[in-house]
Coordinates of C-alpha atoms in Angstrom, one line a residue:
X1 CA -14.2 127.0 88.7
X2 CA -10.4 127.4 88.9
X3 CA -8.0 127.3 86.0
X4 CA -6.5 124.1 87.4
X5 CA -9.9 122.5 87.4
X6 CA -10.6 123.7 83.8
X7 CA -7.2 122.2 82.7
X8 CA -7.9 118.9 84.5
X9 CA -11.3 118.5 83.0
X10 CA -10.1 119.6 79.5
X11 CA -7.4 117.1 79.4
X12 CA -9.6 114.3 80.9
X13 CA -9.3 113.0 84.4
X14 CA -8.2 109.5 83.1
X15 CA -5.2 111.2 81.3
X16 CA -4.4 113.2 84.3
X17 CA -4.4 110.1 86.5
X18 CA -2.0 108.5 84.0
X19 CA 0.4 111.3 84.5
X20 CA 0.2 111.0 88.2
X21 CA 1.0 107.4 88.0
X22 CA 3.9 108.2 85.6
X23 CA 5.3 110.7 88.2
X24 CA 5.3 108.1 91.0
X25 CA 6.3 105.2 88.7
X26 CA 3.9 103.1 86.6
X27 CA 6.5 100.5 85.8
X28 CA 8.4 100.4 89.1
X29 CA 9.3 97.8 91.7
X30 CA 5.8 98.1 93.2
X31 CA 4.2 97.0 90.0
X32 CA 6.7 94.2 89.4
X33 CA 6.3 92.8 93.0
X34 CA 2.5 93.1 92.8
X35 CA 2.5 91.3 89.4
X36 CA 4.7 88.4 90.7
X37 CA 2.9 87.9 94.0
X38 CA -0.8 88.3 93.0
X39 CA -0.8 88.0 89.2
X40 CA 1.6 85.0 88.8
X41 CA 2.2 83.1 92.0
X42 CA -1.4 83.5 93.5
X43 CA -2.9 82.6 90.2
X44 CA -0.8 79.4 90.0
X45 CA -2.4 78.3 93.4
X46 CA -5.8 79.5 92.3
X47 CA -5.5 77.6 89.0
X48 CA -4.9 74.4 91.0
X49 CA -7.9 75.1 93.2
X50 CA -10.0 75.7 90.1
X51 CA -9.2 72.3 88.4
X52 CA -8.6 70.1 91.4
X53 CA -12.4 69.2 91.8
X54 CA -12.6 68.4 88.1
X55 CA -9.5 66.1 88.1
X56 CA -10.8 64.0 90.9
X57 CA -14.0 63.3 89.1
X58 CA -12.3 61.4 86.2
X59 CA -13.9 58.0 85.7
X60 CA -11.4 55.2 85.6
X61 CA -11.9 52.0 83.7
X62 CA -14.2 49.7 85.6
X63 CA -16.3 46.6 85.4
X64 CA -18.6 44.5 87.6
X65 CA -17.1 42.7 90.6
X66 CA -17.7 39.1 91.2
X67 CA -18.1 37.5 94.6
X68 CA -14.8 37.6 96.5
X69 CA -15.0 33.9 97.3
X70 CA -15.0 33.0 93.6
X71 CA -11.8 31.1 92.5
X72 CA -11.1 32.4 89.0
X73 CA -8.4 29.8 88.5
X74 CA -11.0 27.0 88.5
X75 CA -12.8 28.5 85.5
X76 CA -12.2 28.0 81.8
X77 CA -8.7 29.3 81.8
X78 CA -8.5 32.9 80.5
X79 CA -12.0 32.7 79.1
X80 CA -13.8 33.2 82.3
X81 CA -14.3 36.9 81.5
X82 CA -16.3 35.9 78.4
X83 CA -18.5 33.8 80.6
X84 CA -19.2 36.7 83.1
X85 CA -19.2 39.8 81.0
X86 CA -21.3 40.6 77.8
X87 CA -19.7 42.3 74.9
X88 CA -20.8 45.7 73.5
X89 CA -19.6 48.5 71.3
X90 CA -18.0 51.5 73.1
X91 CA -18.0 55.1 71.9
X92 CA -14.9 54.5 69.9
X93 CA -16.6 51.7 67.9
X94 CA -14.6 48.9 69.7
X95 CA -16.2 45.6 70.7
X96 CA -15.3 45.2 74.4
X97 CA -16.6 43.7 77.6
X98 CA -19.4 45.7 79.3
X99 CA -18.5 48.2 82.1
X100 CA -21.8 48.1 83.7
X101 CA -23.5 44.7 83.0
X102 CA -22.7 41.0 83.8
X103 CA -24.4 37.8 82.9
X104 CA -26.8 36.4 85.4
X105 CA -24.8 33.3 86.0
X106 CA -24.1 31.0 89.0
X107 CA -20.7 31.8 90.4
X108 CA -20.6 28.4 92.0
X109 CA -20.3 26.8 88.5
X110 CA -18.8 29.3 86.0
X111 CA -18.1 26.3 83.6
X112 CA -21.7 26.6 82.4
X113 CA -22.3 28.4 79.2
X114 CA -23.4 32.0 79.7
X115 CA -27.1 32.9 79.3
X116 CA -28.5 35.9 77.5
X117 CA -29.8 37.2 80.7
X118 CA -27.9 40.1 82.1
X119 CA -28.0 42.1 85.3
X120 CA -26.5 45.3 86.9
X121 CA -23.3 45.1 89.0
X122 CA -25.0 43.5 92.1
X123 CA -21.6 42.8 93.7
X124 CA -20.2 46.3 93.2
X125 CA -17.4 47.4 90.9
X126 CA -13.7 46.7 90.2
X127 CA -11.7 49.8 89.2
X128 CA -8.4 50.1 87.2
X129 CA -6.0 51.3 89.9
X130 CA -3.2 52.1 87.5
X131 CA -3.5 55.8 88.1
X132 CA -5.8 56.4 91.1
X133 CA -5.9 54.8 94.5
X134 CA -8.9 56.7 95.8
X135 CA -11.2 59.2 94.3
X136 CA -14.8 60.1 95.2
X137 CA -15.9 58.2 92.0
X138 CA -14.2 55.0 93.2
X139 CA -15.3 55.4 96.8
X140 CA -19.0 56.1 96.1
X141 CA -19.3 54.2 92.8
X142 CA -20.4 57.3 90.6
X143 CA -20.5 55.1 87.5
X144 CA -23.1 53.4 85.4
X145 CA -26.5 54.3 86.9
X146 CA -24.7 57.1 88.8
X147 CA -22.5 58.2 85.9
X148 CA -24.2 61.5 85.6
X149 CA -23.3 62.4 89.2
X150 CA -19.8 63.5 88.1
X151 CA -21.2 65.3 85.0
X152 CA -23.7 67.1 87.1
X153 CA -21.0 68.3 89.4
X154 CA -19.1 69.7 86.4
X155 CA -22.2 71.6 85.4
X156 CA -22.9 72.8 88.9
X157 CA -19.3 74.2 89.0
X158 CA -20.1 76.2 85.8
X159 CA -23.4 77.4 87.2
X160 CA -21.5 78.5 90.4
X161 CA -19.0 80.4 88.3
X162 CA -22.0 82.1 86.5
X163 CA -23.6 83.2 89.8
X164 CA -20.3 84.3 91.4
X165 CA -19.2 86.3 88.4
X166 CA -22.7 87.9 88.2
X167 CA -22.6 89.1 91.8
X168 CA -18.9 89.6 92.5
X169 CA -18.2 91.2 89.1
X170 CA -20.6 94.0 89.8
X171 CA -19.5 94.3 93.4
X172 CA -15.9 94.8 92.2
X173 CA -17.0 98.0 90.4
X174 CA -19.2 99.1 93.4
X175 CA -17.3 98.3 96.6
X176 CA -13.8 97.8 95.1
X177 CA -11.5 95.2 93.7
X178 CA -9.8 94.4 96.9
X179 CA -12.7 93.2 99.1
X180 CA -14.0 91.0 96.3
X181 CA -10.5 89.5 96.0
X182 CA -10.2 88.7 99.7
X183 CA -13.7 87.2 99.7
X184 CA -12.7 85.1 96.6
X185 CA -9.8 83.5 98.6
X186 CA -12.0 82.6 101.4
X187 CA -14.8 80.9 99.5
X188 CA -12.4 78.9 97.3
X189 CA -10.6 77.4 100.2
X190 CA -13.7 76.7 102.3
X191 CA -15.6 75.1 99.5
X192 CA -12.7 72.8 98.4
X193 CA -11.5 71.7 101.8
X194 CA -14.8 71.0 103.4
X195 CA -15.9 69.0 100.2
X196 CA -13.3 66.3 101.2
X197 CA -15.5 65.2 104.1
X198 CA -18.8 65.0 102.3
X199 CA -18.6 62.6 99.3
X200 CA -21.0 60.2 101.0
X201 CA -23.6 63.0 100.9
X202 CA -23.7 63.7 97.2
X203 CA -25.8 66.9 97.3
X204 CA -23.7 68.4 100.2
X205 CA -20.6 67.6 98.1
X206 CA -22.2 69.3 95.1
X207 CA -23.2 72.3 97.3
X208 CA -19.6 72.7 98.5
X209 CA -18.3 72.4 94.9
X210 CA -20.7 75.3 94.2
X211 CA -19.2 77.4 97.0
X212 CA -15.7 76.6 96.0
X213 CA -16.2 77.7 92.5
X214 CA -18.3 80.7 93.3
X215 CA -15.4 83.2 93.1
X216 CA -13.3 81.5 90.4
X217 CA -13.4 84.3 87.8
X218 CA -13.0 87.3 90.3
X219 CA -10.0 85.7 91.8
X220 CA -8.3 86.2 88.4
X221 CA -10.0 89.4 87.4
X222 CA -9.5 91.5 90.5
X223 CA -5.6 91.4 90.6
X224 CA -5.3 91.8 86.9
X225 CA -7.5 94.8 86.7
X226 CA -5.7 96.4 89.7
X227 CA -2.2 95.9 88.2
X228 CA -3.4 97.1 84.8
X229 CA -4.9 100.3 86.4
X230 CA -1.6 101.1 88.2
X231 CA 0.6 100.3 85.2
X232 CA 1.3 102.0 81.9
X233 CA -0.8 101.2 79.0
X234 CA 2.0 99.6 77.0
X235 CA 2.3 96.8 79.6
X236 CA -1.4 95.7 79.4
X237 CA -0.8 92.7 77.1
X238 CA 2.3 91.7 79.0
X239 CA 0.4 91.7 82.3
X240 CA -2.3 89.5 80.8
X241 CA 0.4 87.2 79.6
X242 CA 2.1 87.0 83.0
X243 CA -1.2 86.0 84.6
X244 CA -1.7 83.3 82.0
X245 CA 1.8 82.0 82.7
X246 CA 0.7 81.5 86.4
X247 CA -2.5 79.9 85.2
X248 CA -0.7 77.5 82.8
X249 CA 1.8 76.5 85.5
X250 CA -1.0 75.7 87.9
X251 CA -3.0 73.7 85.3
X252 CA 0.1 71.7 84.4
X253 CA 1.2 71.2 88.0
X254 CA -2.2 69.9 89.4
X255 CA -2.4 66.7 87.4
X256 CA 1.2 65.9 88.2
X257 CA 0.5 66.4 91.9
X258 CA -2.5 64.0 91.8
X259 CA -0.5 61.5 89.8
X260 CA 2.1 61.6 92.6
X261 CA -0.2 61.5 95.5
X262 CA -2.9 59.1 93.9
X263 CA -5.3 60.1 96.8
X264 CA -7.9 62.7 96.3
X265 CA -8.1 63.6 100.0
X266 CA -4.6 65.0 100.5
X267 CA -4.5 66.3 96.9
X268 CA -7.5 68.6 97.7
X269 CA -5.8 69.9 100.8
X270 CA -2.4 70.5 99.2
X271 CA -3.9 72.4 96.2
X272 CA -6.4 74.5 98.2
X273 CA -5.0 75.6 101.6
X274 CA -2.0 77.5 100.2
X275 CA -4.3 80.2 98.8
X276 CA -4.7 81.5 102.3
X277 CA -1.1 82.7 102.1
X278 CA -2.1 85.6 100.0
X279 CA -3.7 87.4 103.0
X280 CA -0.2 87.9 104.3
X281 CA 0.9 90.7 102.0
X282 CA -1.0 93.8 103.2
X283 CA 1.7 96.3 102.1
X284 CA 1.1 95.1 98.4
X285 CA -2.4 94.0 98.5
X286 CA -3.9 97.4 97.6
X287 CA -7.2 98.8 96.3
X288 CA -7.0 100.3 92.8
X289 CA -6.2 104.0 93.3
X290 CA -7.8 104.7 89.9
X291 CA -11.1 103.2 91.0
X292 CA -11.0 105.1 94.3
X293 CA -10.6 108.3 92.4
X294 CA -13.4 107.6 90.1
X295 CA -15.6 107.1 93.2
X296 CA -14.5 110.4 94.7
X297 CA -12.6 108.8 97.6
X298 CA -9.5 111.0 97.2
X299 CA -8.1 110.4 100.7
X300 CA -8.0 106.7 100.2
X301 CA -6.7 107.1 96.8
X302 CA -3.7 109.1 98.2
X303 CA -3.0 106.4 100.7
X304 CA -2.6 103.8 97.9
X305 CA -0.6 106.2 95.8
X306 CA 1.8 106.8 98.7
X307 CA 2.3 103.1 99.1
X308 CA 3.3 102.8 95.4
X309 CA 5.5 105.9 95.5
X310 CA 7.3 104.7 98.6
X311 CA 8.1 101.3 97.2
X312 CA 9.1 102.9 93.8
X313 CA 11.3 105.5 95.6
X314 CA 9.5 108.5 93.9
X315 CA 8.1 111.6 95.8
X316 CA 4.4 112.3 95.8
X317 CA 4.0 116.0 96.5
X318 CA 0.3 116.6 95.9
X319 CA -2.4 116.7 98.7
X320 CA -6.0 115.6 98.6
X321 CA -7.2 119.1 97.2
X322 CA -4.7 119.0 94.4
X323 CA -5.6 115.6 93.5
X324 CA -9.3 116.5 93.5
X325 CA -8.4 119.4 91.1
X326 CA -6.2 117.3 88.8
X327 CA -8.6 114.3 88.7
X328 CA -12.0 115.8 89.2
X329 CA -14.7 113.2 89.7
X330 CA -16.7 113.0 86.5
X331 CA -20.4 113.9 86.7
X332 CA -21.9 110.9 88.3
X333 CA -23.5 108.7 85.7
X334 CA -26.3 106.5 86.9
X335 CA -25.4 103.0 86.1
X336 CA -27.5 99.9 86.4
X337 CA -24.9 97.2 86.6
X338 CA -25.1 94.7 83.7
X339 CA -28.0 96.6 82.2
X340 CA -25.7 99.5 81.5
X341 CA -23.7 97.3 79.1
X342 CA -26.8 97.6 76.7
X343 CA -27.1 101.4 76.9
X344 CA -27.3 102.5 73.3
X345 CA -27.3 100.5 70.1
X346 CA -23.6 100.5 69.5
X347 CA -22.6 99.3 73.0
X348 CA -25.5 96.7 72.9
X349 CA -24.0 95.4 69.6
X350 CA -20.5 95.2 70.9
X351 CA -21.6 93.5 74.2
X352 CA -23.5 90.9 72.2
X353 CA -20.6 90.1 69.9
X354 CA -18.2 89.9 72.8
X355 CA -20.6 87.6 74.7
X356 CA -21.0 85.3 71.6
X357 CA -17.1 85.1 71.3
X358 CA -16.8 84.3 75.0
X359 CA -19.4 81.5 74.6
X360 CA -17.6 80.1 71.6
X361 CA -14.3 80.1 73.6
X362 CA -15.6 78.5 76.8
X363 CA -17.5 75.5 75.3
X364 CA -14.5 74.1 73.5
X365 CA -12.2 74.9 76.5
X366 CA -14.2 73.0 79.0
X367 CA -15.0 70.1 76.5
X368 CA -11.4 69.6 75.7
X369 CA -10.4 69.6 79.4
X370 CA -13.0 66.9 80.1
X371 CA -12.1 64.9 77.0
X372 CA -8.4 64.7 78.0
X373 CA -9.5 62.6 81.1
X374 CA -11.5 60.2 78.9
X375 CA -9.3 59.8 75.8
X376 CA -7.3 56.8 76.9
X377 CA -3.7 56.5 78.0
X378 CA -2.3 58.3 81.0
X379 CA -5.0 60.9 82.0
X380 CA -2.5 63.0 83.9
X381 CA -0.1 63.3 81.0
X382 CA -3.1 64.0 78.6
X383 CA -4.2 66.8 81.0
X384 CA -0.6 68.1 81.4
X385 CA -0.1 68.5 77.6
X386 CA -3.4 70.1 77.3
X387 CA -2.2 72.6 79.8
X388 CA 1.4 72.9 78.6
X389 CA 0.3 74.0 75.2
X390 CA -1.4 77.1 76.7
X391 CA 1.9 79.0 77.4
X392 CA 3.2 79.0 73.8
X393 CA -0.4 79.7 72.7
X394 CA -0.5 82.8 75.0
X395 CA 3.0 83.9 73.8
X396 CA 1.9 83.8 70.1
X397 CA -1.3 85.5 71.2
X398 CA 0.6 88.4 72.7
X399 CA 2.8 88.7 69.6
X400 CA -0.2 88.6 67.2
X401 CA -2.3 90.8 69.5
X402 CA 0.4 93.5 69.6
X403 CA 1.2 93.3 65.9
X404 CA -2.0 92.3 64.0
X405 CA -4.4 93.6 66.7
X406 CA -6.8 91.8 69.0
X407 CA -9.6 91.5 66.4
X408 CA -7.8 89.6 63.6
X409 CA -6.0 87.5 66.2
X410 CA -9.2 86.4 67.8
X411 CA -11.1 85.6 64.6
X412 CA -8.1 83.9 62.9
X413 CA -7.5 81.6 65.9
X414 CA -11.2 80.6 66.0
X415 CA -10.9 79.6 62.3
X416 CA -7.8 77.6 63.0
X417 CA -9.6 75.7 65.7
X418 CA -12.4 74.9 63.3
X419 CA -10.0 73.5 60.7
X420 CA -8.1 71.5 63.3
X421 CA -11.3 69.7 64.4
X422 CA -12.0 68.3 60.9
X423 CA -9.3 65.7 60.7
X424 CA -10.0 64.5 64.2
X425 CA -13.7 63.7 63.2
X426 CA -12.2 61.7 60.2
X427 CA -9.5 59.8 62.1
X428 CA -10.8 59.1 65.6
X429 CA -12.8 55.9 64.7
X430 CA -9.8 54.4 62.9
X431 CA -7.7 52.1 65.1
X432 CA -4.0 53.1 65.5
X433 CA -4.6 56.8 65.1
X434 CA -4.7 57.6 68.8
X435 CA -1.4 59.6 68.8
X436 CA -2.6 61.7 65.8
X437 CA -5.9 62.4 67.5
X438 CA -4.3 63.5 70.7
X439 CA -1.9 65.8 68.8
X440 CA -4.8 67.3 66.8
X441 CA -6.7 67.9 70.0
X442 CA -3.7 69.7 71.4
X443 CA -3.7 71.9 68.2
X444 CA -7.4 72.7 68.8
X445 CA -6.6 73.7 72.4
X446 CA -3.7 75.8 71.1
X447 CA -6.0 78.0 68.9
X448 CA -8.6 78.2 71.6
X449 CA -6.1 79.6 74.1
X450 CA -5.0 82.2 71.5
X451 CA -8.6 83.3 71.4
X452 CA -8.8 83.5 75.1
X453 CA -5.8 85.7 75.3
X454 CA -7.3 88.2 72.8
X455 CA -10.8 88.0 74.3
X456 CA -9.6 88.8 77.8
X457 CA -7.7 91.9 76.6
X458 CA -10.8 93.1 74.6
X459 CA -13.0 92.6 77.6
X460 CA -10.9 94.7 79.8
X461 CA -10.1 97.4 77.2
X462 CA -13.5 97.9 75.6
X463 CA -15.6 99.1 78.5
X464 CA -15.4 102.4 80.5
X465 CA -13.8 102.5 83.9
X466 CA -17.0 102.3 85.9
X467 CA -18.1 99.1 83.9
X468 CA -14.8 97.5 83.3
X469 CA -15.0 94.6 85.8
X470 CA -18.8 94.2 85.2
X471 CA -18.3 94.0 81.5
X472 CA -15.5 91.5 81.7
X473 CA -17.5 89.5 84.3
X474 CA -20.7 89.5 82.2
X475 CA -18.8 88.0 79.3
X476 CA -17.6 85.1 81.5
X477 CA -21.0 84.7 83.0
X478 CA -22.7 84.0 79.8
X479 CA -19.8 81.9 78.6
X480 CA -20.2 79.7 81.7
X481 CA -23.9 79.5 81.2
X482 CA -23.4 77.8 77.8
X483 CA -20.1 76.2 79.1
X484 CA -22.3 74.0 81.3
X485 CA -23.2 72.2 78.1
X486 CA -19.6 71.0 77.9
X487 CA -19.9 68.0 80.4
X488 CA -23.0 66.8 78.5
X489 CA -21.3 67.1 75.1
X490 CA -18.5 64.9 76.6
X491 CA -21.1 62.6 78.0
X492 CA -22.6 62.1 74.5
X493 CA -19.2 61.4 73.2
X494 CA -18.1 58.9 75.7
X495 CA -21.5 57.1 75.8
X496 CA -22.6 57.3 72.1
X497 CA -20.0 58.5 69.6
X498 CA -16.7 60.1 70.4
X499 CA -16.8 62.1 67.2
X500 CA -19.8 64.2 68.5
X501 CA -17.8 66.6 70.8
X502 CA -15.4 67.5 67.9
X503 CA -18.3 68.1 65.5
X504 CA -19.9 70.4 68.2
X505 CA -16.5 72.2 68.8
X506 CA -15.9 72.8 65.0
X507 CA -19.3 74.5 64.6
X508 CA -19.0 76.5 67.7
X509 CA -15.5 77.8 66.7
X510 CA -16.8 78.8 63.3
X511 CA -19.4 80.9 64.9
X512 CA -16.7 82.5 67.1
X513 CA -14.6 83.4 64.0
X514 CA -17.6 85.3 62.5
X515 CA -18.5 87.1 65.7
X516 CA -14.9 88.1 66.6
X517 CA -14.2 89.8 63.3
X518 CA -16.9 92.4 64.0
X519 CA -15.5 93.5 67.3
X520 CA -13.7 96.9 67.4
X521 CA -9.9 96.9 67.6
X522 CA -8.6 98.0 71.0
X523 CA -4.8 97.9 70.3
X524 CA -3.2 101.4 70.7
X525 CA -6.7 102.9 71.7
X526 CA -7.3 105.0 74.8
X527 CA -9.2 103.1 77.4
X528 CA -12.7 104.7 77.5
X529 CA -13.4 106.5 80.8
X530 CA -17.0 107.5 80.8
X531 CA -20.2 105.9 79.7
X532 CA -20.4 108.2 76.6
X533 CA -16.9 107.3 75.6
X534 CA -17.9 103.6 75.9
X535 CA -20.9 104.1 73.7
X536 CA -18.7 105.7 71.0
X537 CA -15.8 103.3 71.2
X538 CA -14.8 101.9 67.8
X539 CA -17.5 103.7 65.9
X540 CA -15.1 105.3 63.5
X541 CA -12.8 102.3 62.9
X542 CA -12.4 101.0 59.4
X543 CA -12.8 97.2 59.0
X544 CA -9.7 96.1 57.3
X545 CA -7.2 98.4 58.8
X546 CA -4.4 97.1 61.0
X547 CA -4.0 99.5 64.0
X548 CA -0.9 101.7 64.0
X549 CA 1.2 102.9 66.8
X550 CA 0.4 106.3 68.3
X551 CA 2.5 109.5 67.4
X552 CA 6.3 109.5 67.9
X553 CA 7.0 110.0 71.6
X554 CA 9.2 112.6 73.2
X555 CA 12.2 111.2 75.3
X556 CA 12.2 112.4 79.0
X557 CA 15.1 112.8 81.2
X558 CA 14.2 109.5 82.9
X559 CA 14.5 107.7 79.6
X560 CA 10.8 107.1 79.4
X561 CA 8.9 108.1 76.2
X562 CA 5.8 110.2 76.0
X563 CA 3.6 111.5 73.3
X564 CA 3.3 115.3 73.0
X565 CA -0.1 115.2 74.7
X566 CA 1.4 113.2 77.5
X567 CA 4.2 115.7 78.0
X568 CA 1.6 118.5 78.2
X569 CA -0.4 116.7 80.8
X570 CA 2.8 116.0 82.9
X571 CA 3.6 119.7 82.7
X572 CA 0.2 120.5 84.1
X573 CA 0.8 118.2 87.0
X574 CA 4.2 119.7 87.8
X575 CA 2.7 123.2 87.8
X576 CA -0.1 122.1 90.1
X577 CA 2.3 120.4 92.5
X578 CA 4.5 123.4 92.7

């Protein structure tokens, strides 16, 4: 073994790769352009594709139709509705006309007193067209006896995300981030666009909703992981924040587009087809060079490094043999996909805690989204404000994560969500409190978004390179398995008692606060590279200590700052290149 190889292995191949990235620019024009194109703008369009199928399944106010030849002006003035529709208590405790039943009366003589005999809506349904002209719900009457049709599609979307994340998440660590990303674009567009033509065949519509949601999570994970792996460590939280800016913009824009268009057919096309544009940037759509090096594909790694160096205007003077010496492929560790996340007691404990935190984040997130469509008032503005609150939440999340650490931020936000649910439970049945309830629901969403920001960072930072995408994906898999309960929680709230979803969210968030506090802190920690480093990660951390910044850096001629260990690694790289 040569001296160069010994040096490379002693310093750690991951640290050596960081020095290579620093020499060609780890915060240059390439990273900035990649971030804007794929981590912000592409995410904006993907976000609209994710939520569009959920928005079109909102159930507008409705009631039974009466025969079209019936002249309502000849009935008992404005009281004809009392003759036709029985009264019942809704989920908010209000005594209103039934949405799904009508009296079994003769429409030839509505002046007769109503009987106690009721029937279903044998003449079809009338829908409130204030906000929607046409949706699959109004076209196919997915209400009353068919009200679970939309709820089942919501659950199918979640199951699809589970299956896609399980398969594509592992493929991202095996065949690469880029192929998975390109496949994600294709499945999203095909599933959403073809669903437009199949609403009459419910199960075909549901199957296409499944296909369109199959790659939801990897379409976000892949570009974020790539840009993190080619950027300096100090930018990790900022890069996550940039992606969440794109997500928030898409989530806020989608309901406004539907409000403007009022027709689900064109809305689905406008919010799905633009994703294909992101096949058109081959000079920036790269595979992660760090992943290629970890797989021993040094030639391919050099090609990607040269792309980055060229755009950044930096020289890359090493060849494949020098790269192999500087970044020796670690001894191949046999991994078993998701099973490897449970190798050893410590990693098993961390994985279980992280999974529980993801579950406690996803159930309230999905429940709040669906509740915003059913809470009364303008459903588009309700959904817009639920989305708009995400950006300030993510900004606060970044500040807290960078100052207090990921762990305390995550647990504290879960606790805040629990406390915000309590006044909603007390107020929501009292008339005149709709504005306060809406505001408190937004506060709950705010805290849940803070937990999401911290969780996403922890998922990426806690696992070794060979399991990074698998680990992040598995957390989302399990979260979506339990997140499929969200539509049924909302169903209970809209059909029985609207307080029930907030009771459930308060209990779930409390469990999340407890689980998150026992996760290790990842702020200012070196990302684990090998399985052994992953098994040891966080073992020596003390519980109540706020993480401190690393040792004082040394200023370089380029104005960048490096720790003494970083400077030593860069010196090795320069010697090898020479």
